Structure formats: C-alpha cells, structure tokens
Amino acid sequence: MVTKLPKVNVVTVGIGWMGGIVAAELTKAGFNVVGLDKGKEKNLKDYALTHDELRYKNRGEGLQKTTNETHTVRNTLDEEAYPVRSKLSAIIGDGIGGGGSHWAAQTHRYYPYDFEIRTKTIEKYGEDKIPKDMTIQDWGITYDELEPYYDKFEKMAGISGEPDPNYPQRSNPYPNPPLKKNELIRMYEETTKKLGYKPFMIPTGTVSQTYTNPDGQQLNACQYCSFCSQNYCEFGAKADPVITVIPTAQKTGKFELRAHSKVTRVLHENGKATGVLYQDTRTGEMYEQPADLVVLSSFVFSNVRLLLLSGIGKPYDPISGTGVIGKNFTDHHNAVSATGLFDDKKFNNYAATGAYGMTFTDFTGDLIDHSNLDFLHGGEIEARFSGNSPIGTNLTPPGSPKWGREFKKLSLFYHNRAISLFSQFATLPYKHHYLDLDPNYKDINGDPLIRITWDYSDNDRGIHKFIQEKEVELLKAMGATHIIPAPMADHFTGHLAYQHNSGGAIMGADPETSAVNKYLQMWDMENLFVCGASAFPHFGVTNPTTTASALTYHATEGMIKYLKEGGGLLAQTKKEKTLA
Amino acid sequence: MSEEQKKDPILEKPTSRREFLKNSGLTVGGLVLGGALGGTFLSKTETVTKEVEVEVPVEVPASSDTQHETHETHEVPNYTDALQYFTRLEDFLVLSAATETIYPEDEHGPGAIKLGAPFYIDKQLASPWGRNADDYMVRPFRPGESPLTRSEIVLQGVRKLNEVSQEKHSIAFNELSEEQQIAILTDFESGNIEMELTSSASFFTFLRQLTLEGCFSDPLYGGNKNMEGWKMKEFPGAQMSYVHVVESKEFVKIDPISLSAHIKH
C-alpha cells in the first residue's frame, strides 16, 4: 500500500550540497520544499568527539552502508561486472549533508576551456586531435555565464584562498584570505617559483577566519587539527550543508526534511513528473510525495539510477553511441602522486586540514601546447597536507620492507619527514564508458544496481607520465633524499577513495547528445531537474563540488522562473556546430 | 613537554576539552574562535602509567597497560584484555606472535604485543566490521572474490600459520625463532600458501593492517597502550588545535592526548 501525501511545490531527492542549495534558494523564494534523504539525521552536535582516525578513515563512519545497495564495476563491454562490496570502496556520504560533511573541501573552479572543450580543441588543433572514440563535448554553458554562480557558492561556503594567477577571470576575490603557510608550503612555494611555475594557496572551505555568509550562517576559524577530510568538523570550521544551506532553508519555515526516506521512483504522466515514490527504510512502508517540480540532488550513481529505474530519458547505447542516460560517465580517482622523504629535516605534518596546501595549474587545460603531446587537457600539481595520521602513514624509502624490524625503524624515522605531491588531472569521456543497470545484482527491494563500465585511457596514461616527471623534478629541486613515485594501476578496480565521479545525465545544448540543458532541466521532462556532477560532460582537473554547486545555483534560478511562469523549457535547443 | 613548548608561555597551560569549548564559544552558539585558544592542543592526561608484571593463570602475552591509579595503593587489572572472538587460546598465541614479528619491540619502543595489538584485533574481529555487517554480501561471488567474512579469513589464516609451522618445524608458530616466523609470513604475503575461499596474500594484508591499527589507533579500542605507539611516531593524538604550531619552522614535539581526554573532565 502506498500512502499519498499532500502535494508540495518542490521535492528534492538527497540532501547534501545540491539538495541543500535547492532547498535554501527555493524556500527563500517562497516555495515549499520537501527534502528526502535515505540516510540518518545529523547536525553539528554529532560532530563532537570525532578526532578518531580508525572510526572515520579506516572503518568509514559517515559512509553509507553497502549492505542493501551498492554499484557494480567492469572495465569493458564484454565483461561481467563485480559488485563493490565494502562501503570503504564505495565512499558515499551517509545522512543529511551527504558527502558535503566529510569532504576535504578543496574548491577550485573549472577553467573556461572546460566548458567549450570540443570547440576550443578543434579551433587550436583540428578535429583529428580528438581520438575517434573520445566523446568530449561543449557543456552548453560558458565560464562567463557560470562565473556569478561560482561567486555565490564561494560566498556561501566562506571559501578561503587567493586567485590562481593562470586563471584570473573572477568578479570578486575569495571571501576569506588563504590559510597559514607551514614550512613545507614555504619550501614548495620557493621551489616552484624558481622553476618558473605560478603557485597559489589551494582554495578551501576550511575557513581561515570567523565568517558570516550572506545567508547569515556562521563558519568558525579552522584549527588545523587534521581530523578533517573523512571526519566531520566539530568546530563548524569546514563548510558543510549541515551548518550552511540546510539551516538557511529551515529558517524560512518552508523546508521539511525527512530522513530514512529512500526514493525508489520518479513518478510521471504524459511527459511530466508528478512526484516521487519513496520508502521509509526502517519500516519498508511506501509513500507518494506529489510535487510541481522534482529535483534529483543525490550523488551521480543515485541520480542516474533513478532516471533509468523510472524510465525517463533515452538510455545510452555504447555500441551506437546514441541515447543519453548513462552517457559520458567518468571516474576521477587516478591521481598522480610522488612522495619525497627528507633525511635532514623534520616537519609538523600532524597539523593540517583537509585541503591544506599549495598548487599550480601551469599544465592544465590549454595552457600548454598539446601539438606534440599524446593527451588532451592536463593536471595541477599540489603539495597537500591532510595530517600524517599514524595508522595510515608508514613511509619508507623505495625498496625497503613493509613490515618487521627494518620497516619499524624506517617508518618511525620518516614519519615527520615527508612531503607528498599529488596531481589531480582531467578525465575525459569515451564512447564505451557509461552507466547502466546491472543485469545480475539487485538491491534489497529487488531493483537492479547501477553498473559502471569504465577503465583508464591512453589519455590518462599520457597525463600520468608527463605529470609524474614534473613531480619528481620538483621533489629533487626541493632537496628530497628519497623520491617515491606511485605507479599507475593497470585497470580501474571500482575502488573509490573519494566522491569524484561524474556524468550519466550530462548537460549540453542539444537534446540528442545531452540529458539536461544549462539549467539542469531534463530535455525530456521539463519539471524534472538533475543536479550535481552527473551533469558534467567530462571531469575537469579538480574536485567537483564547486562546479556542481555553481551549476545548481544557476539551476535554482531556472526552477524559480519555471514555477513562477508556469512551465516551459528554460533553454532553446540548438544543434552543436561541430560533428560528433 | 618539549623544549620548543617550554619557551612559549602561552603553551604551558593545559586546557580541558570543556574549557576549550567554552573558550571557543561553540557551546554558546558559535562565537569567535580566535586568539584565546593558546595551549588547547596541550591538554594531557593525568594518568600515570608504569609497566607492571601481571600474574595470569595462562601464559598470555601481557600488554603494558596495567593502570596505576595515583591515589590508590592497589593496582587495577585491565579487564578488557580478554577474548571476544577467538575461542582457542592457541590461535590467539599464534596471532600474537605474528603481530610481534610484523611490528617487533626494539630500541625505539614496544612492539605489537606490548601495544595491545592482539587484543585489539580480537575485538575488531568480533565487531560488525569483522562480520562484514555493512558490506554487500549478495551472491554470486565472482572469481577472485571471497564469500568469507574478515574474521573468518583471519581465523583461517592464523590456523594455517600454525599448520605450516607444524609441517615444517613440528612446533607451534609462536615457538619458532623470529627468522623462521619471517620465512613463513613471507610465504603467506607472496600468496604461496593455499587457503580455502581466500588467498594467503589477502590474509596477510588484513593481518598487517590490523597490526598497524592495533599499534596506532586511539587507545579506546584496546591497542596503542598508554599511547606508546603515538609517542614513537611523535604523533600528538586527538588534539583540538594546532593553530599556534602550524607555521613553525622547527618541529614541535607535543605530548599526545587520547579521545578519553575529550570526555574525562
């Protein structure tokens, strides 16, 4: 039996950053919003007493259990997929706030090149430069159009940072100054400048000073306690939906938040969404929540899976390359790293935050000439400090044992003598990389799991090799005694280390090649919006939240217009000029 | 307290968690977190500990944790050093010996046994994590996947260690010399030992990881006794703030605190 509830203006599915932004903006505009989240309730009170490496990093407190539901993975079209069985390999944020509570809070913008990647690549190098099966396409929105919404996100989240000298197109400075510099950051800064790069402090949502955002929510000053990325911030010093957009929505009196509520279908009739069907995960009881406007605001996998389960949009076919739902899935976990150990120096690496460090972007986007390179786009190179947590940090020089007496001696000696360089790089989409429903594995309700078909590409291998050489060169110049470059894995295993996935419900200007328009509105269902990195046609160099949030802020303007003006598509369809 | 800290008068006053929260303004609605935080990272536990020989009815590798209450004359035994998961003492002795070989006592400090890693591992194997309670365990399991729980893999592996030891040397694994133990563990690590529905390499990966966790997790879990693991790594533990240390050019050594200090006062 399904209990039908009274109709509301907006129902949003999943209450992390995207759902929180939707709830805040739509309730401020006067609409009633119901937020459904399959996880538990939590707030700042739950964040005290969390200075615990084992519980949060090693045992995944704060991650959704995979007992009843996960995703499956295969590398190629002709393989059978494996389920990702441990929540420690799925890394989906649990409860209200979602991944926005346990993120590292690194908040770069994407580059102008990203949004027009196909056009700009062809302009510069000709169409032949793009490999035949690489499906990069323009996003249907430009950096300039999105810039005010980046600004809005940064002000809401109190981002602390300084401009990237390579990408100066900002309407405003960051709302807070960058974090303090430790000794290794000073060494990195000096060396990178000597080598001719343009370093800058990583922009971050771990806030450098007490700050009140435009919605009146306060963020406190970061204490560099290091219990950050996988932990919750008990100080309220890390931007988190739970202390920003969610209370902003609640303050209006127009937001109703329901935890333990797992949406199983988007309901629709005659091409329009009528609401959602959801289950109380504790009792199994089913409810129908009718709404004028339905928003999917969950992580990539849930957004795409709900579309496929609900029969909305044309599923992507990797053989013909037609259809859109599931298209251009990318994974972004293949970072390039190299560690330097110093025999003659010791550092306070226990003091850090989630996204603490410095970086440079000289090898990203179209800043380098790719004519003689075997890849497109590129990566940044960051010196990153997230605390040398004692279980997980056991660094030893290359070739030394991994246990026993020698291991103990060396890992103790080098514990406070290391720097890790880390490069995030762009992952570009391919015709045969996509999401669909798994034919074998199901969730507790009997609904098929989402299936990932994905593997590393030659583009990834090209960037990896190029960037790692630069990392090793930089560590040498910094005076490291030992350098440990981490090798690239042969294949994608489905082990996810942080929530960096994108695509599957991508944006664009053409309904033939994209699922949503620039307002994240479904081309095929005008009162359904799909928010988050599921809209990215490719994964840019850096962390997804900033761009996903900016797109969602932009989308909320479209939602408000849609509700006020009584419907219609918010963007004109237009065929891409270039051939796919 | 280290030399660096002694030089700074601000750093000399330890602050309890409650005082910290009061100072930070968090308990009264999130006021300014700022300069008044000096020394918050310096809170240290009051408990004085020392190594004591414990008399036990069976020969179990004793950890160094027996607590000594400052105001009382009698010693309080550590009641948590008992078994939740293992049912055979012989298995626990093999496990203990294996952890000590992976992380041995030496001139830098205690090894896995004194740090309490074996008891820590026993507790973890009995926990929901050990039973894969949060994992997707729906069949079929594909080639290379194990249908066993983590605790089942470790138990089988521990017994296999002993089996191999008996076959090769006709004595229990925990009776072997360190060199002999290393040789057998190396065989397991390389995946050379046949195991049922899992691999010896998977078992070894669990064993090594669990050993390190037992040496370096917060003492609340039963390992890292008296924070001796953290002291060896000069890791300050569950501190509230490093805002006054982060910019220092020199290494600042700070006495560790554990999570128990966050609720004690």
PDB file of N, CA and C in Angstrom, chain A residues 13-91:
ATOM      1  N   VAL A  13      15.569  15.165  -3.936  1.00  0.00           N
ATOM      2  CA  VAL A  13      15.949  13.804  -3.548  1.00  0.00           C
ATOM      3  C   VAL A  13      17.428  13.748  -3.202  1.00  0.00           C
ATOM      4  N   GLY A  14      17.750  13.636  -1.920  1.00  0.00           N
ATOM      5  CA  GLY A  14      19.137  13.639  -1.473  1.00  0.00           C
ATOM      6  C   GLY A  14      19.494  15.009  -0.936  1.00  0.00           C
ATOM      7  N   ILE A  15      19.911  15.070   0.342  1.00  0.00           N
ATOM      8  CA  ILE A  15      20.163  16.375   0.970  1.00  0.00           C
ATOM      9  C   ILE A  15      21.629  16.510   1.356  1.00  0.00           C
ATOM     10  N   GLY A  16      22.453  16.718   0.347  1.00  0.00           N
ATOM     11  CA  GLY A  16      23.843  17.117   0.576  1.00  0.00           C
ATOM     12  C   GLY A  16      23.973  18.550   0.085  1.00  0.00           C
ATOM     13  N   TRP A  17      25.090  18.853  -0.585  1.00  0.00           N
ATOM     14  CA  TRP A  17      25.252  20.212  -1.103  1.00  0.00           C
ATOM     15  C   TRP A  17      24.158  20.580  -2.105  1.00  0.00           C
ATOM     16  N   MET A  18      23.877  19.687  -3.074  1.00  0.00           N
ATOM     17  CA  MET A  18      22.940  20.063  -4.131  1.00  0.00           C
ATOM     18  C   MET A  18      21.531  20.243  -3.568  1.00  0.00           C
ATOM     19  N   GLY A  19      21.082  19.256  -2.789  1.00  0.00           N
ATOM     20  CA  GLY A  19      19.746  19.341  -2.209  1.00  0.00           C
ATOM     21  C   GLY A  19      19.626  20.516  -1.252  1.00  0.00           C
ATOM     22  N   GLY A  20      20.710  20.771  -0.516  1.00  0.00           N
ATOM     23  CA  GLY A  20      20.713  21.897   0.419  1.00  0.00           C
ATOM     24  C   GLY A  20      20.609  23.230  -0.303  1.00  0.00           C
ATOM     25  N   ILE A  21      21.339  23.359  -1.411  1.00  0.00           N
ATOM     26  CA  ILE A  21      21.289  24.613  -2.188  1.00  0.00           C
ATOM     27  C   ILE A  21      19.888  24.808  -2.773  1.00  0.00           C
ATOM     28  N   VAL A  22      19.334  23.727  -3.328  1.00  0.00           N
ATOM     29  CA  VAL A  22      17.976  23.808  -3.884  1.00  0.00           C
ATOM     30  C   VAL A  22      16.990  24.213  -2.786  1.00  0.00           C
ATOM     31  N   ALA A  23      17.083  23.552  -1.633  1.00  0.00           N
ATOM     32  CA  ALA A  23      16.155  23.848  -0.539  1.00  0.00           C
ATOM     33  C   ALA A  23      16.294  25.295  -0.081  1.00  0.00           C
ATOM     34  N   ALA A  24      17.539  25.760   0.068  1.00  0.00           N
ATOM     35  CA  ALA A  24      17.759  27.134   0.541  1.00  0.00           C
ATOM     36  C   ALA A  24      17.206  28.150  -0.458  1.00  0.00           C
ATOM     37  N   GLU A  25      17.552  27.996  -1.723  1.00  0.00           N
ATOM     38  CA  GLU A  25      17.175  29.014  -2.712  1.00  0.00           C
ATOM     39  C   GLU A  25      15.661  29.003  -2.987  1.00  0.00           C
ATOM     40  N   LEU A  26      15.073  27.809  -3.060  1.00  0.00           N
ATOM     41  CA  LEU A  26      13.644  27.743  -3.386  1.00  0.00           C
ATOM     42  C   LEU A  26      12.771  28.175  -2.207  1.00  0.00           C
ATOM     43  N   THR A  27      13.179  27.846  -0.991  1.00  0.00           N
ATOM     44  CA  THR A  27      12.379  28.298   0.161  1.00  0.00           C
ATOM     45  C   THR A  27      12.528  29.805   0.347  1.00  0.00           C
ATOM     46  N   LYS A  28      13.729  30.335   0.106  1.00  0.00           N
ATOM     47  CA  LYS A  28      13.907  31.796   0.198  1.00  0.00           C
ATOM     48  C   LYS A  28      13.003  32.511  -0.809  1.00  0.00           C
ATOM     49  N   ALA A  29      12.769  31.847  -1.945  1.00  0.00           N
ATOM     50  CA  ALA A  29      11.910  32.442  -2.982  1.00  0.00           C
ATOM     51  C   ALA A  29      10.423  32.219  -2.676  1.00  0.00           C
ATOM     52  N   GLY A  30      10.145  31.559  -1.553  1.00  0.00           N
ATOM     53  CA  GLY A  30       8.755  31.454  -1.119  1.00  0.00           C
ATOM     54  C   GLY A  30       8.078  30.122  -1.400  1.00  0.00           C
ATOM     55  N   PHE A  31       8.814  29.151  -1.938  1.00  0.00           N
ATOM     56  CA  PHE A  31       8.195  27.865  -2.265  1.00  0.00           C
ATOM     57  C   PHE A  31       8.366  26.861  -1.127  1.00  0.00           C
ATOM     58  N   ASN A  32       7.401  25.949  -1.026  1.00  0.00           N
ATOM     59  CA  ASN A  32       7.518  24.868  -0.047  1.00  0.00           C
ATOM     60  C   ASN A  32       8.363  23.750  -0.627  1.00  0.00           C
ATOM     61  N   VAL A  33       9.328  23.296   0.145  1.00  0.00           N
ATOM     62  CA  VAL A  33      10.233  22.246  -0.325  1.00  0.00           C
ATOM     63  C   VAL A  33      10.228  21.089   0.668  1.00  0.00           C
ATOM     64  N   VAL A  34      10.098  19.880   0.139  1.00  0.00           N
ATOM     65  CA  VAL A  34      10.310  18.687   0.953  1.00  0.00           C
ATOM     66  C   VAL A  34      11.628  18.058   0.514  1.00  0.00           C
ATOM     67  N   GLY A  35      12.498  17.768   1.472  1.00  0.00           N
ATOM     68  CA  GLY A  35      13.769  17.110   1.170  1.00  0.00           C
ATOM     69  C   GLY A  35      13.751  15.682   1.676  1.00  0.00           C
ATOM     70  N   LEU A  36      14.053  14.742   0.801  1.00  0.00           N
ATOM     71  CA  LEU A  36      14.061  13.327   1.187  1.00  0.00           C
ATOM     72  C   LEU A  36      15.491  12.813   1.143  1.00  0.00           C
ATOM     73  N   ASP A  37      15.901  12.121   2.184  1.00  0.00           N
ATOM     74  CA  ASP A  37      17.251  11.556   2.198  1.00  0.00           C
ATOM     75  C   ASP A  37      17.185  10.165   2.818  1.00  0.00           C
ATOM     76  N   LYS A  38      17.866   9.218   2.190  1.00  0.00           N
ATOM     77  CA  LYS A  38      17.761   7.848   2.711  1.00  0.00           C
ATOM     78  C   LYS A  38      18.583   7.644   3.975  1.00  0.00           C
ATOM     79  N   GLY A  39      19.463   8.586   4.283  1.00  0.00           N
ATOM     80  CA  GLY A  39      20.322   8.446   5.456  1.00  0.00           C
ATOM     81  C   GLY A  39      19.664   8.970   6.719  1.00  0.00           C
ATOM     82  N   LYS A  40      20.516   9.049   7.739  1.00  0.00           N
ATOM     83  CA  LYS A  40      20.008   9.465   9.046  1.00  0.00           C
ATOM     84  C   LYS A  40      20.102  10.978   9.218  1.00  0.00           C
ATOM     85  N   GLU A  41      19.444  11.453  10.275  1.00  0.00           N
ATOM     86  CA  GLU A  41      19.576  12.859  10.620  1.00  0.00           C
ATOM     87  C   GLU A  41      20.918  13.080  11.295  1.00  0.00           C
ATOM     88  N   LYS A  42      21.511  14.226  11.095  1.00  0.00           N
ATOM     89  CA  LYS A  42      22.675  14.591  11.883  1.00  0.00           C
ATOM     90  C   LYS A  42      22.867  16.082  11.833  1.00  0.00           C
ATOM     91  N   ASN A  43      23.529  16.612  12.834  1.00  0.00           N
ATOM     92  CA  ASN A  43      23.881  18.028  12.839  1.00  0.00           C
ATOM     93  C   ASN A  43      25.179  18.215  13.604  1.00  0.00           C
ATOM     94  N   LEU A  44      25.546  19.461  13.848  1.00  0.00           N
ATOM     95  CA  LEU A  44      26.853  19.767  14.437  1.00  0.00           C
ATOM     96  C   LEU A  44      27.094  19.040  15.764  1.00  0.00           C
ATOM     97  N   LYS A  45      26.021  18.774  16.506  1.00  0.00           N
ATOM     98  CA  LYS A  45      26.176  18.073  17.788  1.00  0.00           C
ATOM     99  C   LYS A  45      26.792  16.681  17.595  1.00  0.00           C
ATOM    100  N   ASP A  46      26.507  16.074  16.438  1.00  0.00           N
ATOM    101  CA  ASP A  46      27.038  14.735  16.178  1.00  0.00           C
ATOM    102  C   ASP A  46      28.519  14.764  15.831  1.00  0.00           C
ATOM    103  N   TYR A  47      29.073  15.951  15.669  1.00  0.00           N
ATOM    104  CA  TYR A  47      30.452  16.062  15.197  1.00  0.00           C
ATOM    105  C   TYR A  47      31.465  16.139  16.342  1.00  0.00           C
ATOM    106  N   ALA A  48      30.987  16.347  17.575  1.00  0.00           N
ATOM    107  CA  ALA A  48      31.927  16.378  18.696  1.00  0.00           C
ATOM    108  C   ALA A  48      32.513  14.975  18.875  1.00  0.00           C
ATOM    109  N   LEU A  49      33.650  14.871  19.487  1.00  0.00           N
ATOM    110  CA  LEU A  49      34.264  13.566  19.813  1.00  0.00           C
ATOM    111  C   LEU A  49      34.609  12.752  18.575  1.00  0.00           C
ATOM    112  N   THR A  50      34.956  13.415  17.485  1.00  0.00           N
ATOM    113  CA  THR A  50      35.217  12.680  16.249  1.00  0.00           C
ATOM    114  C   THR A  50      36.700  12.656  15.871  1.00  0.00           C
ATOM    115  N   HIS A  51      37.576  13.013  16.820  1.00  0.00           N
ATOM    116  CA  HIS A  51      39.007  13.008  16.487  1.00  0.00           C
ATOM    117  C   HIS A  51      39.551  11.581  16.546  1.00  0.00           C
ATOM    118  N   ASP A  52      39.144  10.788  15.560  1.00  0.00           N
ATOM    119  CA  ASP A  52      39.379   9.357  15.623  1.00  0.00           C
ATOM    120  C   ASP A  52      39.688   8.845  14.220  1.00  0.00           C
ATOM    121  N   GLU A  53      40.945   8.491  13.999  1.00  0.00           N
ATOM    122  CA  GLU A  53      41.358   8.006  12.668  1.00  0.00           C
ATOM    123  C   GLU A  53      40.675   6.687  12.321  1.00  0.00           C
ATOM    124  N   LEU A  54      40.719   5.738  13.253  1.00  0.00           N
ATOM    125  CA  LEU A  54      40.202   4.397  12.954  1.00  0.00           C
ATOM    126  C   LEU A  54      38.729   4.445  12.556  1.00  0.00           C
ATOM    127  N   ARG A  55      37.940   5.108  13.394  1.00  0.00           N
ATOM    128  CA  ARG A  55      36.491   5.090  13.183  1.00  0.00           C
ATOM    129  C   ARG A  55      36.103   5.742  11.857  1.00  0.00           C
ATOM    130  N   TYR A  56      36.710   6.848  11.533  1.00  0.00           N
ATOM    131  CA  TYR A  56      36.289   7.585  10.346  1.00  0.00           C
ATOM    132  C   TYR A  56      37.057   7.196   9.095  1.00  0.00           C
ATOM    133  N   LYS A  57      38.387   7.087   9.188  1.00  0.00           N
ATOM    134  CA  LYS A  57      39.173   6.790   7.984  1.00  0.00           C
ATOM    135  C   LYS A  57      39.164   5.306   7.651  1.00  0.00           C
ATOM    136  N   ASN A  58      39.364   4.459   8.674  1.00  0.00           N
ATOM    137  CA  ASN A  58      39.536   3.037   8.394  1.00  0.00           C
ATOM    138  C   ASN A  58      38.242   2.248   8.431  1.00  0.00           C
ATOM    139  N   ARG A  59      37.260   2.719   9.168  1.00  0.00           N
ATOM    140  CA  ARG A  59      36.016   1.964   9.287  1.00  0.00           C
ATOM    141  C   ARG A  59      34.837   2.658   8.610  1.00  0.00           C
ATOM    142  N   GLY A  60      35.071   3.872   8.115  1.00  0.00           N
ATOM    143  CA  GLY A  60      34.059   4.509   7.275  1.00  0.00           C
ATOM    144  C   GLY A  60      32.792   4.941   7.986  1.00  0.00           C
ATOM    145  N   GLU A  61      32.924   5.371   9.235  1.00  0.00           N
ATOM    146  CA  GLU A  61      31.784   6.027   9.883  1.00  0.00           C
ATOM    147  C   GLU A  61      31.433   7.232   9.005  1.00  0.00           C
ATOM    148  N   GLY A  62      30.179   7.441   8.779  1.00  0.00           N
ATOM    149  CA  GLY A  62      29.803   8.568   7.917  1.00  0.00           C
ATOM    150  C   GLY A  62      29.609   8.174   6.465  1.00  0.00           C
ATOM    151  N   LEU A  63      29.868   6.914   6.158  1.00  0.00           N
ATOM    152  CA  LEU A  63      29.626   6.440   4.790  1.00  0.00           C
ATOM    153  C   LEU A  63      28.382   5.564   4.764  1.00  0.00           C
ATOM    154  N   GLN A  64      27.685   5.615   3.650  1.00  0.00           N
ATOM    155  CA  GLN A  64      26.509   4.754   3.509  1.00  0.00           C
ATOM    156  C   GLN A  64      26.929   3.290   3.539  1.00  0.00           C
ATOM    157  N   LYS A  65      26.189   2.500   4.304  1.00  0.00           N
ATOM    158  CA  LYS A  65      26.419   1.057   4.294  1.00  0.00           C
ATOM    159  C   LYS A  65      26.112   0.526   2.898  1.00  0.00           C
ATOM    160  N   THR A  66      26.848  -0.483   2.502  1.00  0.00           N
ATOM    161  CA  THR A  66      26.538  -1.113   1.214  1.00  0.00           C
ATOM    162  C   THR A  66      25.764  -2.418   1.410  1.00  0.00           C
ATOM    163  N   THR A  67      25.345  -2.681   2.638  1.00  0.00           N
ATOM    164  CA  THR A  67      24.629  -3.932   2.914  1.00  0.00           C
ATOM    165  C   THR A  67      23.478  -4.168   1.931  1.00  0.00           C
ATOM    166  N   ASN A  68      22.681  -3.150   1.715  1.00  0.00           N
ATOM    167  CA  ASN A  68      21.458  -3.320   0.926  1.00  0.00           C
ATOM    168  C   ASN A  68      21.567  -2.813  -0.495  1.00  0.00           C
ATOM    169  N   GLU A  69      22.617  -2.050  -0.788  1.00  0.00           N
ATOM    170  CA  GLU A  69      22.675  -1.395  -2.083  1.00  0.00           C
ATOM    171  C   GLU A  69      24.110  -0.952  -2.365  1.00  0.00           C
ATOM    172  N   THR A  70      24.589  -1.201  -3.566  1.00  0.00           N
ATOM    173  CA  THR A  70      25.919  -0.714  -3.948  1.00  0.00           C
ATOM    174  C   THR A  70      25.915  -0.510  -5.457  1.00  0.00           C
ATOM    175  N   HIS A  71      27.104  -0.449  -6.065  1.00  0.00           N
ATOM    176  CA  HIS A  71      27.160  -0.393  -7.528  1.00  0.00           C
ATOM    177  C   HIS A  71      28.101  -1.490  -7.999  1.00  0.00           C
ATOM    178  N   THR A  72      28.031  -1.826  -9.273  1.00  0.00           N
ATOM    179  CA  THR A  72      28.906  -2.869  -9.806  1.00  0.00           C
ATOM    180  C   THR A  72      29.860  -2.256 -10.828  1.00  0.00           C
ATOM    181  N   VAL A  73      30.944  -2.971 -11.096  1.00  0.00           N
ATOM    182  CA  VAL A  73      32.003  -2.422 -11.940  1.00  0.00           C
ATOM    183  C   VAL A  73      32.543  -3.455 -12.912  1.00  0.00           C
ATOM    184  N   ARG A  74      32.784  -3.028 -14.124  1.00  0.00           N
ATOM    185  CA  ARG A  74      33.537  -3.829 -15.091  1.00  0.00           C
ATOM    186  C   ARG A  74      34.360  -2.854 -15.930  1.00  0.00           C
ATOM    187  N   ASN A  75      35.374  -3.356 -16.608  1.00  0.00           N
ATOM    188  CA  ASN A  75      36.238  -2.495 -17.410  1.00  0.00           C
ATOM    189  C   ASN A  75      35.785  -2.381 -18.859  1.00  0.00           C
ATOM    190  N   THR A  76      35.239  -3.482 -19.389  1.00  0.00           N
ATOM    191  CA  THR A  76      34.892  -3.481 -20.814  1.00  0.00           C
ATOM    192  C   THR A  76      33.484  -4.033 -21.030  1.00  0.00           C
ATOM    193  N   LEU A  77      32.966  -3.792 -22.215  1.00  0.00           N
ATOM    194  CA  LEU A  77      31.587  -4.175 -22.531  1.00  0.00           C
ATOM    195  C   LEU A  77      31.342  -5.675 -22.469  1.00  0.00           C
ATOM    196  N   ASP A  78      32.397  -6.487 -22.691  1.00  0.00           N
ATOM    197  CA  ASP A  78      32.164  -7.928 -22.747  1.00  0.00           C
ATOM    198  C   ASP A  78      32.418  -8.631 -21.405  1.00  0.00           C
ATOM    199  N   GLU A  79      32.648  -7.859 -20.339  1.00  0.00           N
ATOM    200  CA  GLU A  79      32.882  -8.492 -19.031  1.00  0.00           C
ATOM    201  C   GLU A  79      31.597  -8.499 -18.195  1.00  0.00           C
ATOM    202  N   GLU A  80      31.559  -9.435 -17.217  1.00  0.00           N
ATOM    203  CA  GLU A  80      30.501  -9.377 -16.209  1.00  0.00           C
ATOM    204  C   GLU A  80      31.014  -8.509 -15.060  1.00  0.00           C
ATOM    205  N   ALA A  81      30.119  -7.690 -14.531  1.00  0.00           N
ATOM    206  CA  ALA A  81      30.553  -6.736 -13.502  1.00  0.00           C
ATOM    207  C   ALA A  81      30.594  -7.372 -12.111  1.00  0.00           C
ATOM    208  N   TYR A  82      31.493  -6.851 -11.284  1.00  0.00           N
ATOM    209  CA  TYR A  82      31.605  -7.241  -9.876  1.00  0.00           C
ATOM    210  C   TYR A  82      30.899  -6.185  -9.030  1.00  0.00           C
ATOM    211  N   PRO A  83      30.237  -6.617  -7.960  1.00  0.00           N
ATOM    212  CA  PRO A  83      29.716  -5.600  -7.034  1.00  0.00           C
ATOM    213  C   PRO A  83      30.849  -5.024  -6.172  1.00  0.00           C
ATOM    214  N   VAL A  84      30.779  -3.724  -5.889  1.00  0.00           N
ATOM    215  CA  VAL A  84      31.704  -3.127  -4.918  1.00  0.00           C
ATOM    216  C   VAL A  84      31.100  -3.410  -3.553  1.00  0.00           C
ATOM    217  N   ARG A  85      31.729  -4.308  -2.799  1.00  0.00           N
ATOM    218  CA  ARG A  85      31.048  -4.872  -1.627  1.00  0.00           C
ATOM    219  C   ARG A  85      31.237  -4.061  -0.350  1.00  0.00           C
ATOM    220  N   SER A  86      32.362  -3.391  -0.226  1.00  0.00           N
ATOM    221  CA  SER A  86      32.626  -2.680   1.022  1.00  0.00           C
ATOM    222  C   SER A  86      32.279  -1.207   0.878  1.00  0.00           C
ATOM    223  N   LYS A  87      31.672  -0.649   1.914  1.00  0.00           N
ATOM    224  CA  LYS A  87      31.377   0.789   1.880  1.00  0.00           C
ATOM    225  C   LYS A  87      32.664   1.603   1.830  1.00  0.00           C
ATOM    226  N   LEU A  88      33.766   0.982   2.256  1.00  0.00           N
ATOM    227  CA  LEU A  88      35.051   1.684   2.233  1.00  0.00           C
ATOM    228  C   LEU A  88      35.567   1.849   0.811  1.00  0.00           C
ATOM    229  N   SER A  89      34.987   1.096  -0.134  1.00  0.00           N
ATOM    230  CA  SER A  89      35.349   1.266  -1.534  1.00  0.00           C
ATOM    231  C   SER A  89      34.265   1.997  -2.312  1.00  0.00           C
ATOM    232  N   ALA A  90      33.146   2.266  -1.660  1.00  0.00           N
ATOM    233  CA  ALA A  90      32.063   2.975  -2.344  1.00  0.00           C
ATOM    234  C   ALA A  90      32.083   4.460  -1.989  1.00  0.00           C
ATOM    235  N   ILE A  91      32.363   4.758  -0.710  1.00  0.00           N
ATOM    236  CA  ILE A  91      32.581   6.154  -0.276  1.00  0.00           C
ATOM    237  C   ILE A  91      31.453   7.085  -0.700  1.00  0.00           C
TER     238      ILE A  91
END
